Amino acid sequence: MPNLELYGTASCPFTSEMREWLEWKGREFTEYDVESDGQARERMNHLSRPPFTVPLLVEDGKVIQVGWEGRGCVVSGK
């Protein structure tokens, strides 16, 4: 089974929507809050380019989706 990671923030409603969609699809994933987890923010910075947008969905180390249905929240890369 692929390793699926969701990078987001607690304050971004689109992160919540993507999480709910993944749960509804029965997908197993690991979620990281890049506002409270500095190591996760660093990984996100290496995976994507500015402006850093969440939600960011990563499968087996490759970004497969940025944002949710064309919408997302921009977060600081710091």
XYZ file of N, CA, C and O in Angstrom:
312
model
N 0.851 -1.184 0.000
C 0.000 0.000 0.000
C 0.892 1.242 0.000
O 1.864 1.307 0.729
N 0.537 2.247 -0.796
C 1.345 3.473 -0.861
C 1.373 4.204 0.479
O 0.437 4.130 1.257
N 2.469 4.910 0.687
C 2.621 5.750 1.867
C 2.034 7.112 1.535
O 2.557 7.829 0.690
N 0.923 7.473 2.164
C 0.213 8.711 1.872
C 0.371 9.671 3.048
O 0.163 9.286 4.205
N 0.756 10.924 2.744
C 0.945 11.945 3.769
C 0.129 13.181 3.405
O 0.125 13.602 2.250
N -0.521 13.743 4.401
C -1.288 14.972 4.237
C -0.624 16.054 5.076
O -0.518 15.925 6.297
N -0.163 17.114 4.419
C 0.415 18.272 5.097
C -0.640 19.370 5.081
O -1.191 19.693 4.020
N -0.918 19.929 6.242
C -1.929 20.966 6.319
C -1.770 21.785 7.583
O -0.722 21.771 8.236
N -2.841 22.507 7.912
C -2.888 23.281 9.147
C -4.264 23.128 9.775
O -5.248 22.861 9.076
N -4.304 23.313 11.084
C -5.580 23.231 11.799
C -6.513 24.362 11.390
O -7.740 24.217 11.426
N -5.951 25.488 10.956
C -6.768 26.656 10.622
C -7.243 26.676 9.172
O -8.045 27.528 8.811
N -6.769 25.753 8.341
C -7.152 25.756 6.922
C -8.362 24.840 6.698
O -8.265 23.623 6.870
N -9.501 25.396 6.290
C -10.692 24.566 6.085
C -10.517 23.555 4.957
O -11.166 22.509 4.953
N -9.635 23.831 4.014
C -9.442 22.916 2.888
C -8.663 21.676 3.317
O -8.844 20.595 2.755
N -7.825 21.828 4.333
C -7.156 20.661 4.918
C -8.201 19.730 5.515
O -8.154 18.516 5.303
N -9.156 20.299 6.225
C -10.228 19.493 6.822
C -11.036 18.780 5.750
O -11.378 17.604 5.904
N -11.317 19.475 4.665
C -12.100 18.869 3.589
C -11.340 17.720 2.937
O -11.923 16.665 2.649
N -10.038 17.888 2.717
C -9.253 16.805 2.128
C -9.172 15.617 3.083
O -9.276 14.469 2.670
N -8.981 15.891 4.379
C -8.942 14.823 5.379
C -10.239 14.022 5.353
O -10.226 12.792 5.331
N -11.363 14.722 5.355
C -12.664 14.043 5.336
C -12.825 13.204 4.079
O -13.362 12.094 4.132
N -12.363 13.701 2.940
C -12.455 12.970 1.685
C -11.607 11.699 1.748
O -12.060 10.616 1.343
N -10.374 11.809 2.266
C -9.503 10.641 2.390
C -10.118 9.600 3.316
O -10.079 8.397 3.029
N -10.692 10.060 4.424
C -11.344 9.143 5.355
C -12.547 8.474 4.709
O -12.761 7.267 4.864
N -13.339 9.229 3.966
C -14.511 8.689 3.283
C -14.112 7.629 2.266
O -14.794 6.612 2.111
N -12.957 7.845 1.593
C -12.447 6.884 0.611
C -11.795 5.676 1.284
O -11.418 4.723 0.608
N -11.632 5.730 2.599
C -11.027 4.629 3.327
C -9.514 4.551 3.164
O -8.919 3.496 3.367
N -8.894 5.672 2.824
C -7.442 5.712 2.619
C -6.732 5.897 3.953
O -7.146 6.705 4.777
N -5.664 5.155 4.143
C -4.819 5.346 5.316
C -3.793 6.414 4.988
O -3.221 6.415 3.897
N -3.579 7.335 5.919
C -2.634 8.434 5.691
C -2.113 8.942 7.018
O -2.701 8.709 8.072
N -0.991 9.638 6.931
C -0.415 10.304 8.087
C -0.582 11.798 7.871
O -0.270 12.304 6.788
N -1.094 12.485 8.867
C -1.340 13.932 8.739
C -0.330 14.708 9.574
O -0.003 14.319 10.701
N 0.149 15.801 8.989
C 1.098 16.684 9.662
C 0.557 18.107 9.650
O 0.094 18.588 8.615
N 0.633 18.780 10.808
C 0.253 20.183 10.915
C 1.534 21.012 10.811
O 2.345 21.027 11.736
N 1.714 21.687 9.690
C 2.970 22.414 9.443
C 3.086 23.694 10.258
O 4.154 24.293 10.307
N 2.010 24.113 10.921
C 2.100 25.282 11.809
C 2.684 24.900 13.163
O 3.382 25.698 13.776
N 2.421 23.696 13.618
C 2.882 23.295 14.943
C 4.052 22.309 14.904
O 4.671 22.052 15.934
N 4.372 21.781 13.737
C 5.429 20.777 13.599
C 6.503 21.301 12.640
O 6.342 21.257 11.418
N 7.586 21.828 13.215
C 8.658 22.419 12.414
C 9.323 21.433 11.469
O 9.694 21.788 10.348
N 9.469 20.171 11.890
C 10.078 19.166 11.018
C 9.184 18.880 9.817
O 9.666 18.712 8.697
N 7.882 18.831 10.045
C 6.940 18.616 8.932
C 6.987 19.805 7.975
O 6.924 19.633 6.752
N 7.105 21.013 8.510
C 7.192 22.210 7.662
C 8.446 22.145 6.794
O 8.409 22.471 5.610
N 9.557 21.690 7.362
C 10.795 21.544 6.590
C 10.629 20.525 5.463
O 11.072 20.750 4.340
N 9.978 19.391 5.763
C 9.736 18.386 4.721
C 8.861 18.957 3.619
O 9.119 18.743 2.431
N 7.815 19.703 4.003
C 6.932 20.317 3.022
C 7.719 21.291 2.143
O 7.532 21.325 0.922
N 8.613 22.066 2.753
C 9.416 23.028 2.000
C 10.283 22.339 0.958
O 10.520 22.887 -0.119
N 10.769 21.138 1.266
C 11.606 20.399 0.320
C 10.776 19.737 -0.779
O 11.281 19.477 -1.866
N 9.513 19.467 -0.482
C 8.654 18.785 -1.444
C 8.002 19.730 -2.444
O 7.666 19.324 -3.554
N 7.775 20.975 -2.038
C 7.034 21.909 -2.892
C 7.811 23.207 -3.051
O 8.910 23.360 -2.544
N 7.200 24.119 -3.769
C 7.824 25.423 -4.025
C 6.915 26.539 -3.515
O 5.714 26.376 -3.452
N 7.522 27.686 -3.211
C 6.701 28.830 -2.781
C 5.769 29.274 -3.904
O 6.126 29.110 -5.056
N 4.641 29.831 -3.586
C 4.103 29.982 -2.236
C 3.659 28.618 -1.704
O 3.034 27.842 -2.426
N 4.009 28.329 -0.462
C 3.686 27.043 0.146
C 2.197 27.002 0.463
O 1.683 27.817 1.210
N 1.523 26.054 -0.154
C 0.076 25.959 -0.052
C -0.311 24.613 0.544
O 0.233 23.580 0.178
N -1.263 24.645 1.457
C -1.840 23.428 2.026
C -3.325 23.405 1.675
O -3.904 24.457 1.421
N -3.937 22.254 1.619
C -3.348 20.965 1.895
C -2.411 20.508 0.773
O -2.576 20.882 -0.391
N -1.432 19.717 1.173
C -0.468 19.138 0.252
C -0.522 17.626 0.461
O -0.319 17.145 1.569
N -0.839 16.898 -0.607
C -0.962 15.455 -0.519
C 0.243 14.818 -1.210
O 0.544 15.130 -2.364
N 0.931 13.952 -0.477
C 2.163 13.327 -0.951
C 1.996 11.816 -0.892
O 1.559 11.270 0.122
N 2.344 11.167 -1.998
C 2.280 9.707 -2.056
C 3.655 9.165 -2.408
O 4.213 9.536 -3.452
N 4.182 8.317 -1.553
C 5.510 7.725 -1.753
C 6.572 8.773 -2.063
O 7.405 8.599 -2.951
N 6.517 9.902 -1.339
C 7.530 10.945 -1.482
C 7.328 11.896 -2.642
O 8.161 12.775 -2.864
N 6.234 11.757 -3.393
C 5.966 12.640 -4.534
C 4.654 13.386 -4.321
O 3.645 12.787 -3.933
N 4.682 14.679 -4.600
C 3.472 15.490 -4.470
C 2.480 15.053 -5.543
O 2.806 15.015 -6.728
N 1.267 14.708 -5.103
C 0.234 14.323 -6.065
C -0.912 15.332 -6.125
O -1.681 15.319 -7.072
N -0.998 16.204 -5.110
C -2.047 17.225 -5.145
C -1.679 18.381 -4.232
O -1.217 18.177 -3.113
N -1.909 19.591 -4.731
C -1.730 20.812 -3.944
C -3.082 21.503 -3.902
O -3.681 21.772 -4.942
N -3.566 21.786 -2.703
C -4.867 22.419 -2.554
C -5.982 21.400 -2.651
O -5.768 20.209 -2.881
N -7.190 21.894 -2.462
C -8.377 21.054 -2.512
C -9.394 21.721 -3.420
O -9.828 22.838 -3.151
N -9.710 21.059 -4.532
C -10.675 21.574 -5.497
C -10.345 23.002 -5.915
O -11.202 23.877 -5.951
N -9.059 23.234 -6.186
C -8.616 24.535 -6.669
C -8.433 25.600 -5.608
O -8.164 26.752 -5.922
N -8.582 25.215 -4.347
C -8.445 26.179 -3.253
C -7.428 25.679 -2.247
O -7.212 24.478 -2.123
N -6.805 26.584 -1.540
C -5.841 26.204 -0.522
C -5.509 27.398 0.357
O -6.007 28.512 0.140
N -4.683 27.145 1.332
C -4.247 28.177 2.260
C -2.726 28.328 2.128
O -2.003 27.326 2.187
N -2.262 29.549 1.961
C -0.832 29.811 1.861
C -0.268 29.902 3.279
O -0.832 30.571 4.132
N 0.848 29.198 3.496
C 1.495 29.208 4.804
C 2.934 29.677 4.648
O 3.523 29.577 3.577
N 3.482 30.150 5.722
C 4.878 30.615 5.726
C 5.807 29.422 5.611
O 5.572 28.368 6.191
N 6.891 29.613 4.861
C 7.884 28.570 4.736
C 8.831 28.529 5.912
O 9.701 27.689 5.995
N 8.689 29.471 6.854
C 9.598 29.570 8.005
C 9.061 28.840 9.209
O 7.934 28.700 9.431
